[in-house]
Each structure stands twice: as structure tokens, then as C-alpha cells.
Tab-separated table of C-alpha atoms in Angstrom:
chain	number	residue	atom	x	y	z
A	194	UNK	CA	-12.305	12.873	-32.302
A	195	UNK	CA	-10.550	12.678	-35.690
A	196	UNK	CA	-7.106	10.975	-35.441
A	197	UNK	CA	-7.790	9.479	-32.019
A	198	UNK	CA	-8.485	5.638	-33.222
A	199	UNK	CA	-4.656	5.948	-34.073
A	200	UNK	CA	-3.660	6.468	-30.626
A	201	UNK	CA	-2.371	4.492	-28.040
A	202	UNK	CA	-4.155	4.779	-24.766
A	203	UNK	CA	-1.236	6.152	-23.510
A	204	UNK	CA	-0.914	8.637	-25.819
A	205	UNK	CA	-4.588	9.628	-25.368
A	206	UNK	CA	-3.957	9.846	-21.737
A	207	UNK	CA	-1.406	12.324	-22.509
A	208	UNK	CA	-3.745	14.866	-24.308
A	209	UNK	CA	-6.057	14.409	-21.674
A	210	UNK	CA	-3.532	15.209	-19.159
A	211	UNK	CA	-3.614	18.367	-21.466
A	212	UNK	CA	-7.637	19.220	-20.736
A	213	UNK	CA	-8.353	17.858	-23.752
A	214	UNK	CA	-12.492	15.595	-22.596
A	215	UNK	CA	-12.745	14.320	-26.114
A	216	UNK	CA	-9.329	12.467	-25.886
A	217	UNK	CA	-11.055	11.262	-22.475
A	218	UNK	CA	-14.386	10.344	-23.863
A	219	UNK	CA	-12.164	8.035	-26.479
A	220	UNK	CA	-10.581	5.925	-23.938
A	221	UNK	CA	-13.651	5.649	-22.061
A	222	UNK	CA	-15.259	4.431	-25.037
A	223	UNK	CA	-12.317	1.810	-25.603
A	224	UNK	CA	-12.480	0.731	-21.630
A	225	UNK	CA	-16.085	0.798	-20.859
A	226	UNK	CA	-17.304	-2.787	-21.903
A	227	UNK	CA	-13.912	-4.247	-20.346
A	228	UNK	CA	-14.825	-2.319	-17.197
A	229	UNK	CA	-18.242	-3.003	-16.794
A	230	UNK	CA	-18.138	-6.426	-17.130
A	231	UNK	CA	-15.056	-6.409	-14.565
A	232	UNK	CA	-17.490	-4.929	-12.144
A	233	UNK	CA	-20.032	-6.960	-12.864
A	234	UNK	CA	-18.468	-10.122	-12.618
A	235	UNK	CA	-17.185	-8.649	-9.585
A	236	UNK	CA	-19.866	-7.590	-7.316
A	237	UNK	CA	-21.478	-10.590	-8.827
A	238	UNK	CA	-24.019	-9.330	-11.418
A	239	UNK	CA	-25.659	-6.054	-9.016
A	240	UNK	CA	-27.104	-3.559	-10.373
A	241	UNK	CA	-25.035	-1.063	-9.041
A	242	UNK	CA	-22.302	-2.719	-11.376
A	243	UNK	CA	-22.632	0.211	-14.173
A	244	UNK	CA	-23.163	3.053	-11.665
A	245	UNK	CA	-19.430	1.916	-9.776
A	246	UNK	CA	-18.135	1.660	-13.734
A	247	UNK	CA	-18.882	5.569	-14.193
A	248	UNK	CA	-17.367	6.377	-11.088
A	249	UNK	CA	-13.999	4.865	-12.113
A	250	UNK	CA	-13.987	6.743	-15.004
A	251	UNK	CA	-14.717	10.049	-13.074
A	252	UNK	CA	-12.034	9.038	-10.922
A	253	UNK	CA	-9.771	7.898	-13.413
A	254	UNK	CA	-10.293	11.742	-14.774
A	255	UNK	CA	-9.561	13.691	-11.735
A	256	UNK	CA	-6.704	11.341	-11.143
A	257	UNK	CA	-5.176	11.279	-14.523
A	258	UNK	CA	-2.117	13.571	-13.763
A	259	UNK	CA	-0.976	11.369	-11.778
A	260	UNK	CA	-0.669	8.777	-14.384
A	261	UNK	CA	2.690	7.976	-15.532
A	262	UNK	CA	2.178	8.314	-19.582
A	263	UNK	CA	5.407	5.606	-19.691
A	264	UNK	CA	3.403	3.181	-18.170
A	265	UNK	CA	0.355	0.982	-19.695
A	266	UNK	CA	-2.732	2.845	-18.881
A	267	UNK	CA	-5.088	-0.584	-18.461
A	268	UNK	CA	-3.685	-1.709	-15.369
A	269	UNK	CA	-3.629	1.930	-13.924
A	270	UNK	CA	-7.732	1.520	-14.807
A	271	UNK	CA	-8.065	-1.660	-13.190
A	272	UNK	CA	-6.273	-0.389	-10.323
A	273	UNK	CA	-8.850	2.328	-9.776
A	274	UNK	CA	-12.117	-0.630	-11.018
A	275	UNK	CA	-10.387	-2.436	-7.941
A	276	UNK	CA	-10.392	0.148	-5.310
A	277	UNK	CA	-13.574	1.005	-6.317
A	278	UNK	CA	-15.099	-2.761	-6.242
A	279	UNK	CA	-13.460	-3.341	-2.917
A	280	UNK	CA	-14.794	-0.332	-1.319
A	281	UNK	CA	-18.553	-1.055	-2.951
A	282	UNK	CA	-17.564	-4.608	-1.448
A	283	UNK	CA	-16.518	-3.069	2.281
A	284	UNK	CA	-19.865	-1.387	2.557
A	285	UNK	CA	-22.239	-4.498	1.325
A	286	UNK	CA	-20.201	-7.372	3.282
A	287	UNK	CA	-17.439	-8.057	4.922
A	288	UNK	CA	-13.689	-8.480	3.552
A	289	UNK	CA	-10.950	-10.506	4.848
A	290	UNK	CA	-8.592	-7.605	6.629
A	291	UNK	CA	-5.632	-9.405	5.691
A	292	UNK	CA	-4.526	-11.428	2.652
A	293	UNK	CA	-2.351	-14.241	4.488
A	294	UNK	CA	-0.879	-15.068	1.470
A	295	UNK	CA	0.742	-11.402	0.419
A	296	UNK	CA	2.704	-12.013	3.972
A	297	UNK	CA	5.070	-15.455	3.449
A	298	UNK	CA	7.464	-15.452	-0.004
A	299	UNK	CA	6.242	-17.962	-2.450
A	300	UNK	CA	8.936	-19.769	-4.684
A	301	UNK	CA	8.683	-21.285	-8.536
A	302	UNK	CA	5.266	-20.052	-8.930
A	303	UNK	CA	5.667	-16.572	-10.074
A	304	UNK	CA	5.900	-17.700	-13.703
A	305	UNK	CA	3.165	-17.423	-15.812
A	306	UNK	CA	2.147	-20.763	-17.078
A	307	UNK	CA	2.575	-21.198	-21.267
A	308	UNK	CA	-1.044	-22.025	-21.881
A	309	UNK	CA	-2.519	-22.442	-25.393
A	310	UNK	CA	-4.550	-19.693	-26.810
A	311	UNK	CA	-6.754	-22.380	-28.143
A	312	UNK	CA	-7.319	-24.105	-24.633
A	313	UNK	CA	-7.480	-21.366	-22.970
A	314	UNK	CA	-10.935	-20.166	-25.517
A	315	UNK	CA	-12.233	-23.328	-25.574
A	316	UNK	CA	-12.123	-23.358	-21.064
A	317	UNK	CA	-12.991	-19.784	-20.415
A	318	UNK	CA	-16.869	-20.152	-20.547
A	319	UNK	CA	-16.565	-23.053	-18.419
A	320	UNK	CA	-14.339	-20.895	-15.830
A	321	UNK	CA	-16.656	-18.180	-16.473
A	322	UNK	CA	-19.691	-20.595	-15.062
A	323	UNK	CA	-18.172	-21.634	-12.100
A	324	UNK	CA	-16.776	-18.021	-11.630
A	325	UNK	CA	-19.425	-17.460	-8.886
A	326	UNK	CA	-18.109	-19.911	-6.728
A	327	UNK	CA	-14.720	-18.547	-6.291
A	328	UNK	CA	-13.718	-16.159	-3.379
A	329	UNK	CA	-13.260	-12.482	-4.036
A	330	UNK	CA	-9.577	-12.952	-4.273
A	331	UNK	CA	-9.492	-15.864	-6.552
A	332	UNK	CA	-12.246	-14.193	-8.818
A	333	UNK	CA	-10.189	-11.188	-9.069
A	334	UNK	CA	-6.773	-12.505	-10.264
A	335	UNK	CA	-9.064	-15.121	-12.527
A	336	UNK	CA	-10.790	-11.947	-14.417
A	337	UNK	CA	-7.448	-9.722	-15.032
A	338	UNK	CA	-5.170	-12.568	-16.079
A	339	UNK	CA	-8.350	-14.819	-18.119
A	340	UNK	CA	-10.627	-12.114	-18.849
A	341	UNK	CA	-8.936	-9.025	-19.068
A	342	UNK	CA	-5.633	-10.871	-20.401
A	343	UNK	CA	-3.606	-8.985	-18.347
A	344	UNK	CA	0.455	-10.314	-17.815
A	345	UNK	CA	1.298	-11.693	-13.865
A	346	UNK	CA	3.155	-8.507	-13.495
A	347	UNK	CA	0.076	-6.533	-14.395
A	348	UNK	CA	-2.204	-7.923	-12.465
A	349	UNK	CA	0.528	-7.580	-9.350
A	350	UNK	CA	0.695	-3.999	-10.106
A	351	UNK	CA	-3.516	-3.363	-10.289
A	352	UNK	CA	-3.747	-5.799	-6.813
A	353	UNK	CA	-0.343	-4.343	-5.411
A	354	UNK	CA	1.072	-7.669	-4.269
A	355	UNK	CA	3.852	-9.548	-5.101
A	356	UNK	CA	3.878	-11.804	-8.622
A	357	UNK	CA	4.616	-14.524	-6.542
A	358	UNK	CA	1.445	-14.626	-4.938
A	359	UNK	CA	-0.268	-13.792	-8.239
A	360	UNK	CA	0.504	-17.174	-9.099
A	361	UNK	CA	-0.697	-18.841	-6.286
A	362	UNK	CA	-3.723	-17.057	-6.319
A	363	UNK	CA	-4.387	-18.696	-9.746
A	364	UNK	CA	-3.374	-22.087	-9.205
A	365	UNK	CA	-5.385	-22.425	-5.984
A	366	UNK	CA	-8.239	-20.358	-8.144
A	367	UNK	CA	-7.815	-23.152	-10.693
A	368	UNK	CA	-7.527	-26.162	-8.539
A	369	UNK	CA	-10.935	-24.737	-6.580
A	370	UNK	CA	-12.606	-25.046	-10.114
A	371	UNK	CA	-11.573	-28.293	-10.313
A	372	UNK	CA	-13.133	-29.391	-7.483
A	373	UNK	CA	-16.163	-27.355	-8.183
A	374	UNK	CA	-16.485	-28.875	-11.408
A	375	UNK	CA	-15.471	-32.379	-10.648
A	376	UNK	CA	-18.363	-32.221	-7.618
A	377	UNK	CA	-20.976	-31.128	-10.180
A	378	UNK	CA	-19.945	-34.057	-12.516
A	379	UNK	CA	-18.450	-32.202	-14.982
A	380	UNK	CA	-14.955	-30.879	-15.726
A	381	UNK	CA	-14.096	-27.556	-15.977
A	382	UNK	CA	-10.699	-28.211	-17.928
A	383	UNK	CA	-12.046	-31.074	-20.262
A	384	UNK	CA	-9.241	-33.479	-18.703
A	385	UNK	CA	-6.888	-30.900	-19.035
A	386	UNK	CA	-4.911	-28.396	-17.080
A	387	UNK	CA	-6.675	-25.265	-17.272
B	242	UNK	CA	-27.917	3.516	-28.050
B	243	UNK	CA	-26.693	1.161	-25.586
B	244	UNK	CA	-26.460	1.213	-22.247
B	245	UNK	CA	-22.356	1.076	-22.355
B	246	UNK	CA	-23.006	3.941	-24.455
B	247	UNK	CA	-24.739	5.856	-22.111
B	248	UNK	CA	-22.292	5.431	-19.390
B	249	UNK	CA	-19.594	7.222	-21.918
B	250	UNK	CA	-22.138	10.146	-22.499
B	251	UNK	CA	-23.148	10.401	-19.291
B	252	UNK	CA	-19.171	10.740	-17.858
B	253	UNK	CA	-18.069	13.277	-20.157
B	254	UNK	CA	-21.771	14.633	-19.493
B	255	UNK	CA	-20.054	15.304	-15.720
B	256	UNK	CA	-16.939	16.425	-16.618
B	257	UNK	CA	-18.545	19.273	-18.785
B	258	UNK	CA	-20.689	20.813	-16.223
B	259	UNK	CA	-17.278	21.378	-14.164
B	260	UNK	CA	-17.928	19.212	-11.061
B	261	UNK	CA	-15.281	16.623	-12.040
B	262	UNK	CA	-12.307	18.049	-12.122
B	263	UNK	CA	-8.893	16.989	-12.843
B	264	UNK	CA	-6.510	17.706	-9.791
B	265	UNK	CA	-3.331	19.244	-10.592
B	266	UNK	CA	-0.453	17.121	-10.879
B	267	UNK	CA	1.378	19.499	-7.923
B	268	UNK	CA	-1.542	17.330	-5.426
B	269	UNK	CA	0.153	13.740	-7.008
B	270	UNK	CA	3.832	15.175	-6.598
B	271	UNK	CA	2.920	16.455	-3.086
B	272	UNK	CA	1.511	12.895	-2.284
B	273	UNK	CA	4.802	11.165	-3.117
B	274	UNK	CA	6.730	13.943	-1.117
B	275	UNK	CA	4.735	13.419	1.514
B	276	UNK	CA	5.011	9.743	1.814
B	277	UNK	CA	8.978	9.128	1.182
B	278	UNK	CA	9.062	11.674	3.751
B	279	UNK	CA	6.502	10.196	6.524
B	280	UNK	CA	7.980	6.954	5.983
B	281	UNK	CA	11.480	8.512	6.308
B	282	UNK	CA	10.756	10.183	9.520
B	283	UNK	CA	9.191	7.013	10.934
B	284	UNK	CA	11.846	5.170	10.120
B	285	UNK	CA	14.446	7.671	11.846
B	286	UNK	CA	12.216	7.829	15.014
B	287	UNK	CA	12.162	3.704	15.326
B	288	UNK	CA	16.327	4.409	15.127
B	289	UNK	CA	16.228	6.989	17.660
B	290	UNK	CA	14.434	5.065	19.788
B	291	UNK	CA	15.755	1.816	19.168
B	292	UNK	CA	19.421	3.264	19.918
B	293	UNK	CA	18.344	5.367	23.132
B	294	UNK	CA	17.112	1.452	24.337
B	295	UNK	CA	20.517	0.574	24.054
B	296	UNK	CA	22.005	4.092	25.468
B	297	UNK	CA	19.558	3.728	28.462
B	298	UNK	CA	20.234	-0.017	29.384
B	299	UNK	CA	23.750	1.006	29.553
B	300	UNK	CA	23.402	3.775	31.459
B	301	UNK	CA	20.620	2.791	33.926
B	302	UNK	CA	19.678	-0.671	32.924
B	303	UNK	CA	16.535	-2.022	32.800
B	304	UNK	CA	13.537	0.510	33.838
B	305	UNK	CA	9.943	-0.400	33.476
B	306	UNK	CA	9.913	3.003	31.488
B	307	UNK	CA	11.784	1.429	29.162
B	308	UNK	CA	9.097	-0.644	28.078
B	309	UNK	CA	7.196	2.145	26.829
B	310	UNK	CA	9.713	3.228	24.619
B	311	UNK	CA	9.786	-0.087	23.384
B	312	UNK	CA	6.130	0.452	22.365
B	313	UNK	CA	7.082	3.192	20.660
B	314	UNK	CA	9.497	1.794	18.885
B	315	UNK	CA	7.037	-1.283	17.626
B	316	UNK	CA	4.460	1.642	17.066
B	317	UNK	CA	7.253	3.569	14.529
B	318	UNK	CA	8.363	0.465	13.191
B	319	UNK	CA	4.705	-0.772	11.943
B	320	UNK	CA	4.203	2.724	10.723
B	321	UNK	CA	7.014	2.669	8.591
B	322	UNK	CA	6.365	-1.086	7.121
B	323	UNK	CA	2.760	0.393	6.139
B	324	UNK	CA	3.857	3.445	4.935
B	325	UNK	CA	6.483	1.859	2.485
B	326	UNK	CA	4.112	-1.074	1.516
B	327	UNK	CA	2.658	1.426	-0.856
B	328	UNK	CA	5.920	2.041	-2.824
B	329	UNK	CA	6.061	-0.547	-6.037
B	330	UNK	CA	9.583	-1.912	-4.191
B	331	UNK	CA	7.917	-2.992	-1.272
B	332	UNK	CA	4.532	-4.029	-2.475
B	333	UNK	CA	5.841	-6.511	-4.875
B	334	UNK	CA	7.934	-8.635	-2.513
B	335	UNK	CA	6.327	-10.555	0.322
B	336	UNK	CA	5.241	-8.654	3.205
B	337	UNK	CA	7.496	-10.765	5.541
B	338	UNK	CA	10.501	-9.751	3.510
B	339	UNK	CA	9.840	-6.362	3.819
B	340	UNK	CA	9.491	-6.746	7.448
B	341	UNK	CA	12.728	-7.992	7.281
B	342	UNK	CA	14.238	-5.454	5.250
B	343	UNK	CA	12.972	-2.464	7.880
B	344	UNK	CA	13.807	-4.538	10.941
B	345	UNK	CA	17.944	-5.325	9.963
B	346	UNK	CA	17.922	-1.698	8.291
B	347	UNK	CA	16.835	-0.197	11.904
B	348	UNK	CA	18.908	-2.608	13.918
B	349	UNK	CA	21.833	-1.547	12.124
B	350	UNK	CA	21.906	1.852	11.715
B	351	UNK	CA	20.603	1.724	15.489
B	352	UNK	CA	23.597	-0.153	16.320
B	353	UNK	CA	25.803	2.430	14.393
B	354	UNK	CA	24.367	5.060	16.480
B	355	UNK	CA	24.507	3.461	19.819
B	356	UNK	CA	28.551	3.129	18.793
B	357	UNK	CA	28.918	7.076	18.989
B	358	UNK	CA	28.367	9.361	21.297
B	359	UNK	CA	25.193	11.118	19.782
B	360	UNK	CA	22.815	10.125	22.727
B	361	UNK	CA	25.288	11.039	25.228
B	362	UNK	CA	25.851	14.639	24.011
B	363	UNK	CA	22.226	14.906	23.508
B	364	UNK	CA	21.590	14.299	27.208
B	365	UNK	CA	24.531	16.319	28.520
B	366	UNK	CA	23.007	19.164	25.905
B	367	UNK	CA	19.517	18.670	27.125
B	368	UNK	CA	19.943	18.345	30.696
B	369	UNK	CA	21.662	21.838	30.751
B	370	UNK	CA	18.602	23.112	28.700
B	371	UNK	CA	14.885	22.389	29.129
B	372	UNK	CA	13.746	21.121	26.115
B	373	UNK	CA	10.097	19.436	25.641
B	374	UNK	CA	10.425	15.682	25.635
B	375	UNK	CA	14.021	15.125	24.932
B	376	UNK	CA	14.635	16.469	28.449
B	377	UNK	CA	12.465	14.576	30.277
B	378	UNK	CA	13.154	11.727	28.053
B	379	UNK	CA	16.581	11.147	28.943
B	380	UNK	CA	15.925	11.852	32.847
B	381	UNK	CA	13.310	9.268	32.791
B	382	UNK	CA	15.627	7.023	30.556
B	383	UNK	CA	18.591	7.336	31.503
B	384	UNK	CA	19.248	9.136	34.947
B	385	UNK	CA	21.004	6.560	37.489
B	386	UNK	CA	21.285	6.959	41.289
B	387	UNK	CA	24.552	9.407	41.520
B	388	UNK	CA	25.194	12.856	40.236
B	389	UNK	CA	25.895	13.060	36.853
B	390	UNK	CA	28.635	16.540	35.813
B	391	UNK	CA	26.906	17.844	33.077
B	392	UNK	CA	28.729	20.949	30.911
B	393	UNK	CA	31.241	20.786	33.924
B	394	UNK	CA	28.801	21.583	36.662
B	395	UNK	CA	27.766	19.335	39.191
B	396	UNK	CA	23.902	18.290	39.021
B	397	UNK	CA	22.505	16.498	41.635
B	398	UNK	CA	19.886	13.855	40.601
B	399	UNK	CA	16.415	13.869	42.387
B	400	UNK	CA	13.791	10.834	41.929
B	401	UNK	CA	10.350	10.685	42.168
B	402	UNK	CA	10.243	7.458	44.224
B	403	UNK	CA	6.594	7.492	42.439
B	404	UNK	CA	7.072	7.807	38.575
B	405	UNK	CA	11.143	6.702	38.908
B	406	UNK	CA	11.956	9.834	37.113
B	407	UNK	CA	14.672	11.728	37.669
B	408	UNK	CA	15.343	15.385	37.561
B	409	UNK	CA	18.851	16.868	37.559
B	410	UNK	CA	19.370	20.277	40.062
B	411	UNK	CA	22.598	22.058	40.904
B	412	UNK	CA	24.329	20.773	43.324
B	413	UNK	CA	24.248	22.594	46.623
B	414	UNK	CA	27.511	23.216	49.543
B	415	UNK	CA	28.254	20.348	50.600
B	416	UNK	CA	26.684	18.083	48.742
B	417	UNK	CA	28.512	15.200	47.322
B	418	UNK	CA	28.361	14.000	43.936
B	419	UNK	CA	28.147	10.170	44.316
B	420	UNK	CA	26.157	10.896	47.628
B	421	UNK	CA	22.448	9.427	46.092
């Protein structure tokens, strides 16, 4: 694995494209925490969490020619975590068929808020508490954008909707932790926009 | 070890023995192929359609088969608005506006169409031919109550009073065109 570390994950995905497992192996090792607890938070803590992780990295493999090496490789995981977290989720309980809120444009919210790195350490145990409560939609775009620290565009390209609605999602996820907070006694955001 | 760790070992564990294996990048390029080209061909059938609504109506007017056509054309339509949701220029605008975007495109090029003769030599061509569906498309579409001259021949139109089809046949002595 010598020389690896020094590699993008793009460039790793590249000599994998070229058979090379050990390449592989190292960007499993770089994604596998990320992942796991993405699944975990997911399907809310099951124990099936780390046996849905290794099957996105076997799918990521057998998929990974299809990968377009000039484009980040962590949403291209996520996208696959996703699928694989909403299929786990089709079997155990039902989905909403349609997201209402991919259908109607959405204006001045696509912008990602400017939110200070300090706040946003000091909130995202509190977030992560109340995480439970959220629906699956509102969890999802809260763990790529908080969690995972992925950009609004990002997370629109692992969910394939529009940014737009990337946005909403998180203000209604935010403003649903408010209220979740605020009916526990507490507050989420400290007084603060979160 | 830890259990994270495990879950590395045990993946390239898999992808050793052989049964994971990578699928050639021919299978993704085929994929896209196939899907610019399903969506195309859904989107041209919603046109055809959409146009022969208009060629019909002026030729016969309203039929009740008409309105299975217009199924069709919903049916070709939806396709195509599923089909391209999966391409990055669709999926990141709202779904609405890519509704929109399929609907105008259709109507217009449908329009276009309807403005040149393509449906009528396609009925002249297929009612001096047998061809599967197109033939019996544009009888059931688009046949009114007289004879229609078709590649200079007469053709005498006969209706199933049942199914309000039409078929053309040669015109016999002493029929008049006109006559039905």
C-alpha cells in the first residue's frame, strides 16, 4: 500500500479502475467509519447497519468503472450508502412513494447558509440527540451536509434532487429540532440559529 | 482489531475469492446508450402521437378512438419525464419544471409536424401497403365517410359500424367516390 496515503480518493479510484484491490482496500479503509456511522444513524442504530456498510463497498467495487475519476468520489459513495439504506428501508417499513417537495421549484433557499465552524461543533451533539426524531428525509440531508460535511450541491447529487429542495429539507429539518427541543425544555441551538 | 476493521478485511476478503467482480465499463457506457436512447424514442412516439391527434381531428374529427391515443400519448409522455429524471439536467431542477420542459418541447415539435404533410403521406403510403399498426392506425384514426384516392386509385372506405374502423378497398364499376 506504499504511496497510497498520498493519494486522492480519486486518484485511488483510478488504479482501482485498473484491478488494482489494494488501492480499493485503501479507500475503504478511509470511508468505512464515515459509512458506517451513515448507516447507522440511518436505519437508526440496527444491527444490520455494518452488514449494509460492506455491501456498499462491494457495490461500490463492481460499480467503480462507472465512476467518473473527474468527479469527487464521496458523494458517488454516499450515493450508493443511500440506495442501499433506502432499499434496507423499503423491505423493513414503508417509504413515502413520492417526495412532494422534489415536484414544486423552491426560490432563495438553495444557498447554503454561512454558519460558524464554531457553532456549528458546539450544536452538532445536540442535533445528533434529537436526530431520532426527524423523518427519513430530514435525517438524511441533516447527516451529509452536518455529519458528513458535504456542500448543498453534493448532497443534491448523492439524493438526486434539486439544491433547491436541499435547502428546504434543512431548514424544515432544523426548525423540527426546534420544536423538538423547545417541547423537551431545552434548546437545541442554545438561542441561536442552528 | 476493530470491528470497522474487520469490515475492510472482510470486503477485500470477497473481492479475492472472485465473486465480486468489477463490471466492465462497456455495461456503464451501454447503460447511458441505452437510456438517452429510450428516453429519445419515447419522446418521438409522444410527438408522433401527439401530431397524428391533430392530423386525425382534422381529418375525421373527434372519434372515441381518439381517446386511446390520447392515453398513449400521456403513457409516452410519463415515460419520457421518468426516463430523463435520471440525467443530472433533469434531476436537479424541480420535477414540475421538467414536466414543463417535455410538455412545450412535444407540443412544439408536434405542432411543427402537424404543419407538414408527414402524416398525410404516411397514410396515403400505408393505405396502399399493409403495414402492422400504422395501417390500421390511420384507418381507425383518420378514415372519414367518403372515398379517399390514394396513389391515384380510387379506394372505397368500408366501416365496421361496430369498432368505427375503417378499411379502404378498390373501388368497384360503378361505384362512386363520395357515395358513403
Amino acid at each position: 500500500m506504499e504511496g497510497f496515503s498520498e493519494k486522492t480518493d480519486e486518484q485511488l479510484a483510478e488504479v482501482t479502475q485498473q484491478g488494482n484491490v489494494e488501492a480499493f482496500g485503501f479507500l475503504v479503509e478511509r470511508y468505512q467509519d464515515k459509512i458506517q456511522r451513515y448507516v447507522k444513524r440511518i436505519i437508526q442504530g440496527q444491527e444490520e447497519y455494518r452488514d449494509i456498510s460492506q455491501n456498499v463497498f462491494l457495490k461500490a467495487f463492481e460499480n467503480i468503472k462507472g465512476f467518473d475519476t473527474k468527479q469527487r468520489f464521496s458523494p458517488w459513495v454516499y450515493r450508493i450508502a443511500h440506495n442501499e439504506t433506502v432499499n434496507y428501508l423499503k423491505k423493513k417499513k414503508s417509504l413515502p412513494l413520492f417526495d412532494f417537495d422534489v415536484f414544486l421549484p423552491h426560490y432563495n433557499i438553495g444557498k447554503e447558509d454561512i454558519e460558524n465552524e464554531a457553532e456549528k461543533k458546539l450544536f452538532l451533539p445536540k442535533i445528533e440527540e434529537l436526530l431520532e426524531e426527524l423523518s427519513f428525509k430530514q435525517k438524511e440531508v441533516i447527516l451529509l451536509y452536518y455529519f458528513q460535511e458535504l456542500s448543498y450541491q453534493e448532497v443534491a447529487e448523492v439524493l438526486k434532487i434539486p439544491i433547491a429542495t436541499v435547502g428546504v429539507r434543512i431548514k424544515r429539518a432544523k426548525e423540527a429540532i426546534k420544536e423538538i427541543a423547545s417541547a423537551r425544555g431545552g434548546s437545541a441551538s442554545g438561542g441561536k440559529n442552528i | 482489531m476493530s470491528q470497522s476493521n474487520n469490515i475492510s478485511q472482510k470486503v477485500i476478503e470477497k473481492i479475492k475469492t472472485g465473486k465480486i467482480k468489477m463490471k466492465p465499463k462497456a455495461t456503464f457506457v451501454f447503460q447511458a446508450i441505452a437510456l438517452v436512447f429510450l428516453a429519445g424514442l419515447a419522446m418521438v412516439l409522444a410527438i408522433f402521437g401527439t401530431s397524428f391527434i391533430g392530423f386525425a381531428l382534422k381529418v375525421k374529427g373527434y372519434s372515441p378512438f381518439l381517446m386511446a391515443i390520447i392515453l398513449v400519448v400521456v403513457l409516452f409522455v410519463v415515460l419520457t419525464w421518468g426516463l430523463t429524471k435520471r440525467f443530472p439536467a433533469f434531476y436537479k431542477k424541480p420535477l414540475l419544471l421538467g414536466l414543463a420542459i417535455i410538455l412545450i418541447s412535444v407540443a412544439m415539435v408536434s405542432l411543427a409536424v402537424f404543419l407538414t404533410p408527414f402524416h398525410q403521406r404516411i397514410m396515403e403510403y400505408s393505405q396502399a401497403r399493409n403495414i402492422p399498426l400504422i395501417s390500421p392506425l390511420y384507418q381507425c384514426g383518420c378514415s372519414h365517410s367518403s372515398c379517399s384516392r390514394i396513389c391515384g386509385q380510387p379506394k372505397i372506405l368500408d366501416v365496421n359500424p361496430q369498432s368505427s374502423c375503417g378499411c379502404f378497398r378498390d373501388s368497384q364499376v360503378g361505384e362512386s367516390c363520395g357515395g358513403r
